[in-house]
Tab-separated table of C-alpha atoms in Angstrom:
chain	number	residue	atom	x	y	z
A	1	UNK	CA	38.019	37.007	20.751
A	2	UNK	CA	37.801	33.928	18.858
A	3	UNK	CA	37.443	32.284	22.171
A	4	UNK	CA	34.344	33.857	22.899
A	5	UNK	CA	31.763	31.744	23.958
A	6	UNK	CA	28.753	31.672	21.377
A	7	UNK	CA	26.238	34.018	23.377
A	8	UNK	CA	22.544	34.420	22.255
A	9	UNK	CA	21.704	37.532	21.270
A	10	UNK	CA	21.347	40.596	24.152
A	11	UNK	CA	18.751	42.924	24.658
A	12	UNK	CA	19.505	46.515	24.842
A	13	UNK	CA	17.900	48.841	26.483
A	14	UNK	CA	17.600	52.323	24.575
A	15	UNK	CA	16.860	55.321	25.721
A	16	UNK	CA	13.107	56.937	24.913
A	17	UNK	CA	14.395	60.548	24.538
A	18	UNK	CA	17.811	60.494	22.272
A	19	UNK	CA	17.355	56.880	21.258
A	20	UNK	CA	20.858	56.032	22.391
A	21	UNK	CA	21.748	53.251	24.339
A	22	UNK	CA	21.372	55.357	28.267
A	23	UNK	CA	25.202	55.220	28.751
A	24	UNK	CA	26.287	57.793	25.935
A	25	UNK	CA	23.306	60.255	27.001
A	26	UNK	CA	25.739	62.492	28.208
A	27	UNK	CA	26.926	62.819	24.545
A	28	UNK	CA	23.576	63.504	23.373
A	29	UNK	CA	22.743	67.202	24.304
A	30	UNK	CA	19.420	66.082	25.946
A	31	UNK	CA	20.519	64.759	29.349
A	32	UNK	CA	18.357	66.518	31.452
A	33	UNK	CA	15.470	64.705	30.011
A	34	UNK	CA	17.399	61.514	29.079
A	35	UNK	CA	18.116	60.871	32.743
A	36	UNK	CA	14.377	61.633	33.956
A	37	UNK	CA	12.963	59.616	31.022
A	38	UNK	CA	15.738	56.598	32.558
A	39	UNK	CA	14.441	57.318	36.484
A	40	UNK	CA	11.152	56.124	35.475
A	41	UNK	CA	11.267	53.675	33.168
A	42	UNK	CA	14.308	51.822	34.354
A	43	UNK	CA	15.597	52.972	37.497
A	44	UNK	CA	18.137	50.175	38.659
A	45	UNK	CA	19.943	51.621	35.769
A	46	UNK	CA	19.362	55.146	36.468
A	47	UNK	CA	21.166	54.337	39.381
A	48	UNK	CA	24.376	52.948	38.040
A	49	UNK	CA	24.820	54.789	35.913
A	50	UNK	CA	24.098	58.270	37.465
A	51	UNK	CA	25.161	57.709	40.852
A	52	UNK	CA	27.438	59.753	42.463
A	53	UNK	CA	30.239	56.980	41.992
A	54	UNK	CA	30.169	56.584	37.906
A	55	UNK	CA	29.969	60.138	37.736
A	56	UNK	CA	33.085	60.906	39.447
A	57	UNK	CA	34.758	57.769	37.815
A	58	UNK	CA	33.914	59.548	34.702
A	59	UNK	CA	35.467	62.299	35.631
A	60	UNK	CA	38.651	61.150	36.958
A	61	UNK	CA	39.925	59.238	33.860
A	62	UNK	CA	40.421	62.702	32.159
A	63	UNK	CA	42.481	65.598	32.542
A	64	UNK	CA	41.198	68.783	33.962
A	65	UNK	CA	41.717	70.575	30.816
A	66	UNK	CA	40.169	68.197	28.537
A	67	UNK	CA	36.883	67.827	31.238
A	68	UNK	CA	36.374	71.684	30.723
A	69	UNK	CA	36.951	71.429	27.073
A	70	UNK	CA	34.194	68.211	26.958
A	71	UNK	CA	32.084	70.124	29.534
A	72	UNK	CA	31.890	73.760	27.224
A	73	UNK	CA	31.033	71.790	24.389
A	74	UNK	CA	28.470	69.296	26.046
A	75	UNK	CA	27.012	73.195	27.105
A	76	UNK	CA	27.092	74.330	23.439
A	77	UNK	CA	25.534	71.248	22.452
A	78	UNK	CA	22.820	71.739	24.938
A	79	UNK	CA	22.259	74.805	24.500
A	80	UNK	CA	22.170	74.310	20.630
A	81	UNK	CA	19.171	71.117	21.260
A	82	UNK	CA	16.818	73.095	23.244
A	83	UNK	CA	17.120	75.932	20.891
A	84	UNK	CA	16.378	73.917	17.940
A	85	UNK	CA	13.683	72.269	20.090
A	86	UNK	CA	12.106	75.117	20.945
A	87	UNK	CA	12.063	76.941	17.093
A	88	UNK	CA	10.307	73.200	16.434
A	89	UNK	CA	7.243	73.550	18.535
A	90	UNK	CA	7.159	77.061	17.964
A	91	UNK	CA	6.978	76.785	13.900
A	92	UNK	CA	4.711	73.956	15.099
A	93	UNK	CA	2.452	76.118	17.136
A	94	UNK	CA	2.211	79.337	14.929
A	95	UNK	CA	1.813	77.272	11.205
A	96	UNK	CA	-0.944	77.313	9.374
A	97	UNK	CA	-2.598	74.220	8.060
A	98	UNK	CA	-4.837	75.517	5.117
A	99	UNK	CA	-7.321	72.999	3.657
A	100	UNK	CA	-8.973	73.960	0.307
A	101	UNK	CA	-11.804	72.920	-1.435
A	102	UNK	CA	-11.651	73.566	-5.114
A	103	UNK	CA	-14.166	72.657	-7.575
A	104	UNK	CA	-13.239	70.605	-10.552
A	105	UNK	CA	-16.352	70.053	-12.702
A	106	UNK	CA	-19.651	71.229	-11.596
A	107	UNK	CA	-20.260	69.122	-8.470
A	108	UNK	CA	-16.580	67.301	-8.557
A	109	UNK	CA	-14.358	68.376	-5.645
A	110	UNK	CA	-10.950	68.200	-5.126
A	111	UNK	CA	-9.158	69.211	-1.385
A	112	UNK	CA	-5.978	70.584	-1.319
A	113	UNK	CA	-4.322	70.742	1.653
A	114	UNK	CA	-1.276	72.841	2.612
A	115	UNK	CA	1.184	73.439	5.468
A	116	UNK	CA	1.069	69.585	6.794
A	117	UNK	CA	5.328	69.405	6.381
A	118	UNK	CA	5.059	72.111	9.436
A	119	UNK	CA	3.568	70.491	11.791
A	120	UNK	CA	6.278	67.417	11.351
A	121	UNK	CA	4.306	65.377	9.071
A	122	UNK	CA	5.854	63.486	6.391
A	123	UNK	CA	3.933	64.548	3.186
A	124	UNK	CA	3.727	61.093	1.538
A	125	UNK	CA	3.146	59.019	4.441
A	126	UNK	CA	0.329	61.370	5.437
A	127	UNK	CA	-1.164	61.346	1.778
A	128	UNK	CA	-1.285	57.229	2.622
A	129	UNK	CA	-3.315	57.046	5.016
A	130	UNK	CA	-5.725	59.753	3.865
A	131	UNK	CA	-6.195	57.489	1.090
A	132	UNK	CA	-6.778	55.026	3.024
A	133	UNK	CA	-9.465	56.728	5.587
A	134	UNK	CA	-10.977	58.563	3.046
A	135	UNK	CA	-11.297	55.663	0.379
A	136	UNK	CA	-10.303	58.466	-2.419
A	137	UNK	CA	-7.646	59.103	-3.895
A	138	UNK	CA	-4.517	60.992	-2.248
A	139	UNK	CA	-1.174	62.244	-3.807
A	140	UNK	CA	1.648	64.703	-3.179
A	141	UNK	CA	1.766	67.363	-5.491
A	142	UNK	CA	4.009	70.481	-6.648
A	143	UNK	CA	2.901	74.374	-6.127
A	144	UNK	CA	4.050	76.770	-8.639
A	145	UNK	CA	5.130	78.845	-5.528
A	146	UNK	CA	7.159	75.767	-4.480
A	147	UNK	CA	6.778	73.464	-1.976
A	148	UNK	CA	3.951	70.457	-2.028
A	149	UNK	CA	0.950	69.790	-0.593
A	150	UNK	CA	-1.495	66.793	-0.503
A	151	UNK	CA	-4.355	66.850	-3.069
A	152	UNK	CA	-7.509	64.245	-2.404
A	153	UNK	CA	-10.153	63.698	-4.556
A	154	UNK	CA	-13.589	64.431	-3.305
A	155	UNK	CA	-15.101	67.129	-0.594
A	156	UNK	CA	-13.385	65.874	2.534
A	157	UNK	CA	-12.394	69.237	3.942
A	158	UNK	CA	-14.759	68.419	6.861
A	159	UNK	CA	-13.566	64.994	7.406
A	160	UNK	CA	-9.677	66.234	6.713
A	161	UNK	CA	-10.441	68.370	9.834
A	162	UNK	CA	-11.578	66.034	12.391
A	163	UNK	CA	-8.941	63.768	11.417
A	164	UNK	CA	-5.778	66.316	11.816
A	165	UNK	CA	-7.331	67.581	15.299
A	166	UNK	CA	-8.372	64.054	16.564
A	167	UNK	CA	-6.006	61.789	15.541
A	168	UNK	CA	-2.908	64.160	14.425
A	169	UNK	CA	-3.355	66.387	17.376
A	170	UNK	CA	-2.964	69.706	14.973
A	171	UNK	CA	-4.645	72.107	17.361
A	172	UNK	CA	-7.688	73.265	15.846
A	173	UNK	CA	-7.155	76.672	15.930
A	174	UNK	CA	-4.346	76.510	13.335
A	175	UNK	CA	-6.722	75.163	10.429
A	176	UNK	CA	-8.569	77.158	7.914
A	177	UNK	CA	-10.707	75.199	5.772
A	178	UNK	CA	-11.293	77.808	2.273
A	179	UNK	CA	-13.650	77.120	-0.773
A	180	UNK	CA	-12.290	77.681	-3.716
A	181	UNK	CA	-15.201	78.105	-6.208
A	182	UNK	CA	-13.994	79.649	-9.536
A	183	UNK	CA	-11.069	77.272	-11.111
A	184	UNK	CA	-13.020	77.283	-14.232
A	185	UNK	CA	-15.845	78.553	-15.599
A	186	UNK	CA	-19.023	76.516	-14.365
A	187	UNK	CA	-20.445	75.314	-17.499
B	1	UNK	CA	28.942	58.862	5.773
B	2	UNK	CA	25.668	58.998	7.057
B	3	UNK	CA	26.606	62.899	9.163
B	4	UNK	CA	23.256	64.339	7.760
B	5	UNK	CA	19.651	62.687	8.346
B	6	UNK	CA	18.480	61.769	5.202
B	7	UNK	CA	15.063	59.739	4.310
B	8	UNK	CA	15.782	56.461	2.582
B	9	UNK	CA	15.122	55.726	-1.026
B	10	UNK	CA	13.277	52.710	-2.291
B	11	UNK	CA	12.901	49.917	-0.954
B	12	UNK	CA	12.740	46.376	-2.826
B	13	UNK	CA	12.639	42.642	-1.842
B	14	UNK	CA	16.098	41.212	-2.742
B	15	UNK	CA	15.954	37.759	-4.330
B	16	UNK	CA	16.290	34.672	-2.705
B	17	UNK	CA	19.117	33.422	-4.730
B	18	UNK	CA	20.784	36.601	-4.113
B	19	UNK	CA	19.831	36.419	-0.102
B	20	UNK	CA	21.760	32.946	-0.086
B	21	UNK	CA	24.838	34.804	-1.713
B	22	UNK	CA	24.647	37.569	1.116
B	23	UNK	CA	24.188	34.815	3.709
B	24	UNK	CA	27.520	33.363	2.342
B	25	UNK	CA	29.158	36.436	2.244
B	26	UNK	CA	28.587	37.781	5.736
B	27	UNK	CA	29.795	34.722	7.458
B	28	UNK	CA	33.114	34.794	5.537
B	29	UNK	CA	33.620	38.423	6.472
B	30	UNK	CA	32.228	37.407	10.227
B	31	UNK	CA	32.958	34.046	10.272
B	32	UNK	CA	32.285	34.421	14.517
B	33	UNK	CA	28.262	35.252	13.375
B	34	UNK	CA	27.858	31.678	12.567
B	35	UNK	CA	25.905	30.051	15.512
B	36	UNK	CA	24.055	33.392	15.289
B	37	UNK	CA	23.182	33.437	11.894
B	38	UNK	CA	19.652	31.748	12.130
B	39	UNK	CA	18.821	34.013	14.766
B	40	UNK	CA	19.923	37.393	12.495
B	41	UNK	CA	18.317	35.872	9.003
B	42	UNK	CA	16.291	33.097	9.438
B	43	UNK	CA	15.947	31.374	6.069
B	44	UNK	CA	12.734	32.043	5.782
B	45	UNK	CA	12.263	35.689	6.104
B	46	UNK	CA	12.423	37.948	3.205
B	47	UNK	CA	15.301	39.984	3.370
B	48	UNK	CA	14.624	43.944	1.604
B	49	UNK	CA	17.234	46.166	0.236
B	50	UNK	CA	16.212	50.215	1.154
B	51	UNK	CA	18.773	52.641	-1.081
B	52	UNK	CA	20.229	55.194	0.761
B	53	UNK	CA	22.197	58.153	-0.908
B	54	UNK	CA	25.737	57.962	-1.921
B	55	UNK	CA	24.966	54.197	-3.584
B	56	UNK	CA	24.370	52.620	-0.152
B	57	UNK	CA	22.351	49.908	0.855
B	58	UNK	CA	20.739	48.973	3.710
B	59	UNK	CA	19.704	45.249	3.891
B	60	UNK	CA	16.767	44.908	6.260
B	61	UNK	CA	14.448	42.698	7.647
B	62	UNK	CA	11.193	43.825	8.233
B	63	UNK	CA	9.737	43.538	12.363
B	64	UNK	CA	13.255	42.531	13.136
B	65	UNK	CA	15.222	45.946	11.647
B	66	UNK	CA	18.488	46.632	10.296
B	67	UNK	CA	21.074	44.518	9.602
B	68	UNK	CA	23.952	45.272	7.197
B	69	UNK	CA	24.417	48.112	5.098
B	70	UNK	CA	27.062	48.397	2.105
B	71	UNK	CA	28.732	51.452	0.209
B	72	UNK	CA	28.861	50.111	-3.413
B	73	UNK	CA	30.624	46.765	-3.294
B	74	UNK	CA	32.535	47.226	0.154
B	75	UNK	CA	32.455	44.395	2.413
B	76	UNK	CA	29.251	44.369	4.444
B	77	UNK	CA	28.913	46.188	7.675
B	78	UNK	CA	26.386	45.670	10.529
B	79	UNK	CA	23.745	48.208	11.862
B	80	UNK	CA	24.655	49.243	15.209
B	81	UNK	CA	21.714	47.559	16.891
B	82	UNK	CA	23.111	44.308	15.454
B	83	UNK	CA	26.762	44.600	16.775
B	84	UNK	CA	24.906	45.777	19.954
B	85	UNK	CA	22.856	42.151	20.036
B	86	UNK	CA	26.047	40.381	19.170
B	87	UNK	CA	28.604	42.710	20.328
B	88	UNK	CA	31.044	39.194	20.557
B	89	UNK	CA	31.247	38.370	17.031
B	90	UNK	CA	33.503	41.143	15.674
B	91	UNK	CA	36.603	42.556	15.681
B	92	UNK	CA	36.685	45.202	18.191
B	93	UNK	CA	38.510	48.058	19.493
B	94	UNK	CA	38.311	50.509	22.550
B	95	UNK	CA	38.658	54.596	22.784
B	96	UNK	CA	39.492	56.392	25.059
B	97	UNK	CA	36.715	58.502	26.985
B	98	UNK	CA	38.220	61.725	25.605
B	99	UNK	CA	37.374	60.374	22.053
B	100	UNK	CA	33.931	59.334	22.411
B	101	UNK	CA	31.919	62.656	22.078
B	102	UNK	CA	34.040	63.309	19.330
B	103	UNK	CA	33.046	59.870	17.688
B	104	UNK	CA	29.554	60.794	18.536
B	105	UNK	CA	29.791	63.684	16.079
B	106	UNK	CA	30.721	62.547	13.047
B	107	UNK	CA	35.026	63.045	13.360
B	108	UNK	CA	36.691	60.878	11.641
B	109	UNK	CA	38.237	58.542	14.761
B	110	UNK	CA	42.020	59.105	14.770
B	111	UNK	CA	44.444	57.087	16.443
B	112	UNK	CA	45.401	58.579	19.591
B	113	UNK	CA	41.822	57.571	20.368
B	114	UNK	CA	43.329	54.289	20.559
B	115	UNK	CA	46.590	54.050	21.672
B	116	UNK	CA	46.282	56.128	24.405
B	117	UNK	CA	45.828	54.431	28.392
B	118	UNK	CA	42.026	54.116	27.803
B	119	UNK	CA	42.569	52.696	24.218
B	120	UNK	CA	42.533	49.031	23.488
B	121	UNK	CA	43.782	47.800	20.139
B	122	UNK	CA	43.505	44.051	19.581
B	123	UNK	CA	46.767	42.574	20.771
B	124	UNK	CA	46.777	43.945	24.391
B	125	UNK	CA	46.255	42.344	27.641
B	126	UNK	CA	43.474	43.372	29.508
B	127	UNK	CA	45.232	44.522	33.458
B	128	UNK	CA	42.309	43.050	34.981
B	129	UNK	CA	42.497	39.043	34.032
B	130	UNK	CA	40.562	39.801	30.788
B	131	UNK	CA	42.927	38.562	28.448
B	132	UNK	CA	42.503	39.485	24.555
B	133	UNK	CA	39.338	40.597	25.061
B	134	UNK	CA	40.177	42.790	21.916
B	135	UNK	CA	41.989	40.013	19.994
B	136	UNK	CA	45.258	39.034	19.477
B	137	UNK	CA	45.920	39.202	15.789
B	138	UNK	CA	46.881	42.466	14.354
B	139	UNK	CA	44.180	43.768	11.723
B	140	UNK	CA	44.842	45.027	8.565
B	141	UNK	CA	44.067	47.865	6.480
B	142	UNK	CA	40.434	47.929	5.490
B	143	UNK	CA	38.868	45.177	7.722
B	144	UNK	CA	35.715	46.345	9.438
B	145	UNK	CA	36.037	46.905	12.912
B	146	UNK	CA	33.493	47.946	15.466
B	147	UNK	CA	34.912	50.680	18.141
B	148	UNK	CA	33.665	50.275	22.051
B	149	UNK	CA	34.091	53.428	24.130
B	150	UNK	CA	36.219	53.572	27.280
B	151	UNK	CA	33.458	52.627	30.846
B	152	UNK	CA	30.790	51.692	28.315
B	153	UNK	CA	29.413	48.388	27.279
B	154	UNK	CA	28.142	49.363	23.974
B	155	UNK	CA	29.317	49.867	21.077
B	156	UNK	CA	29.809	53.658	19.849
B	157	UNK	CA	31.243	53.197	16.032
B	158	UNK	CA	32.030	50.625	13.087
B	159	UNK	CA	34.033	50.995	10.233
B	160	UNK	CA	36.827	50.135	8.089
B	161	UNK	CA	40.278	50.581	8.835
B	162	UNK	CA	42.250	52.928	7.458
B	163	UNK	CA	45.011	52.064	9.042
B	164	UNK	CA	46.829	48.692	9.897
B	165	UNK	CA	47.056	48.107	13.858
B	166	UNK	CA	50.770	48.005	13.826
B	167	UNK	CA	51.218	50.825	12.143
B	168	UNK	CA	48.779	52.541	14.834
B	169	UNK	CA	50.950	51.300	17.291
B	170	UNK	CA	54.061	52.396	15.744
B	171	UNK	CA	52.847	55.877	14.492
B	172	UNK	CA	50.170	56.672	16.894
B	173	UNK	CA	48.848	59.279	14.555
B	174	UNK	CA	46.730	59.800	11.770
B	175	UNK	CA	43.025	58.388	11.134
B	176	UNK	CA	42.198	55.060	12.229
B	177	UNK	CA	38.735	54.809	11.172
B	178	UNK	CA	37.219	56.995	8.664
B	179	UNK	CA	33.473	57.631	7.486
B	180	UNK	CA	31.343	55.034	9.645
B	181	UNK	CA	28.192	54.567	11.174
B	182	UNK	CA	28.612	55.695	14.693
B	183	UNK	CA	25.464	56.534	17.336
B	184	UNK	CA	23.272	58.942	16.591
B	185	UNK	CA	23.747	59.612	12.815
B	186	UNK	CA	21.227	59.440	9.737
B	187	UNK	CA	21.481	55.725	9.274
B	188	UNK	CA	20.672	55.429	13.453
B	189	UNK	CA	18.011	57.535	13.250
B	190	UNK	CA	16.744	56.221	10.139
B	191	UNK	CA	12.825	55.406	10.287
B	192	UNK	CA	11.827	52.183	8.408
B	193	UNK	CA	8.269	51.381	8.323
């Protein structure tokens, strides 16, 4: 090894669906989609490594009994991706977002807004840039009933709506926008 | 070490004095990363420390990525994606095929892995005019050591040893390589912004 010859660094190529380099797809549970994702975006290496050839090369170098044990398990592990894929975009599909306005003081709003972590959003992040688009400001906070959600100051229900359906892609139907009128007393 | 995803702590600039010190003490645990060095932490970039759990660090640089990560005062070890741009300048190993998708779910990599016919341990000829492409020297316990897979070009694992390669040799059982960063774990699926 010390021999090597210094070589500049190498680009690798990884793949868009499991993030692996393409040659351990087969490990990742997701090569139905790895493959198809590596047919169009690179296909000189779709075809090494998929071609008949490699496949059966693969094959060969282990014993029959250990390729059925690899090939249950890559099955299991399939099986066990979609399924945890699917329960994703289902949660995805049937939460809720529910955005709140609650009055503070008279004419001083604050919006809550629940339900964001379901639709794969990272709380803080998200509070971030709301902050940012809004020009107000946003911050994670505690429920009693556990669990956060993302209070801003000022009435931006409205504007908190467009945003999740244009540029979040939260399908419209699955926000409620609620006033919240009676916190305290108006004086 | 990293089996479950986690999200990373914070993140802080490390100091330049102490950036010179990690310089210094990658290349003496990769002394092979030296003609690369400028190209993996180029003086002027500010190097950032993220915390991970179990008193980790991840060194980083930011719009170039990962680099080296260390478990309390360990020796350094790279990010996959480096070892994958410079797969030359470390001390490598092969599995077998049989090993890999075990590798590539957290086991611990045992020896077997290793010393069977699709194995490589440093000190073998290569059949096909290859010589030493793994090394000639036998490693000792607790020197990092990245793991290549059997057909693959990549690399699948790194580590430390647990295990001297002689002993491998003579035993061939037991764990080689325990608790690394291996393809497709938290610290590879990390997200840094």
């Amino acid at each position: 090894m010390a021999e090597a010859p210094p070589e500049t660094a190498k680009h690798v190529v990884y793949c868009g669906v499991c993030s692996l380099p393409p040659e351990y797809c087969e490990f990742g549970g997701t090569t139905k989609k790895c493959e198809e994702w590596l047919q169009k975006e690179h296909p000189d290496m779709h075809e090494r490594l998929y071609s008949e050839d490699a496949l059966n090369a693969n094959m060969a170098t282990l014993s029959v009994e250990a390729q059925q044990r690899a090939e249950k398990d890559a099955k299991k592990k399939a099986a066990k991706a979609e399924a945890a894929e699917a329960r994703l975009a289902e949660e995805k599909a049937s939460a809720v977002v529910n955005i709140k306005r609650v009055e503070r003081n008279k004419r001083k709003f604050v919006t809550l807004i629940q339900g964001l972590e379901a639709q794969g959003m990272d709380l803080k992040k998200t509070a971030k840039d709301m902050a940012k688009k809004f020009a107000a400001s946003a911050s994670v906070t505690k429920i009693p009933g556990g669990g956060e959600e993302i209070t801003v100051q000022g009435d931006v229900a409205d504007d908190v709506w467009d945003w999740l359906v244009e540029e979040k892609g939260v399908n419209e139907d699955n926000i409620e926008i609620t006033e919240d009128k009676k916190k305290k007393g108006a004086a | 070490m990293f089996k479950k995803d986690f999200q990373a702590g914070s993140k802080s600039k490390v100091k330049s004095s102490i950036q010179r010190g990690i310089r210094q003490k990658v290349l003496e645990t990769y002394p092979l990363l030296e003609p690369h060095i400028d190209e993996i932490m180029p003086k002027k970039e500010q190097l950032e420390v993220v915390k991970l759990p179990d008193r980790t660090s991840l060194y980083t640089i930011p719009n170039i990525g990962p680099l080296f990560y260390q478990h309390i005062d360990d020796p350094f070890l790279p990010h996959l994606t480096l070892i994958h741009r410079f797969p030359d300048a470390f001390n490598r190993m092969r599995i077998d095929r049989g090993a890999i998708r075990f590798v590539l779910s957290g086991a611990a990599l045992m020896v077997p892995g290793l010393t069977s016919a699709g194995g490589r341990l440093p000190g073998e000829a290569e059949e096909d005019g290859q010589e030493y492409k793994y090394g000639k020297e036998e490693l000792e316990v607790g020197v990092p050591v990245v793991v290549e897979a059997e057909g693959k070009e990549h690399a699948c694992l790194v580590g430390l040893l647990k295990m001297g390669t002689k002993e491998m040799r003579e035993k061939k059982k037991g764990v080689a390589v325990e608790n690394g960063h291996y393809l497709g774990d938290g610290l590879w699926k990390l997200q840094l912004d």
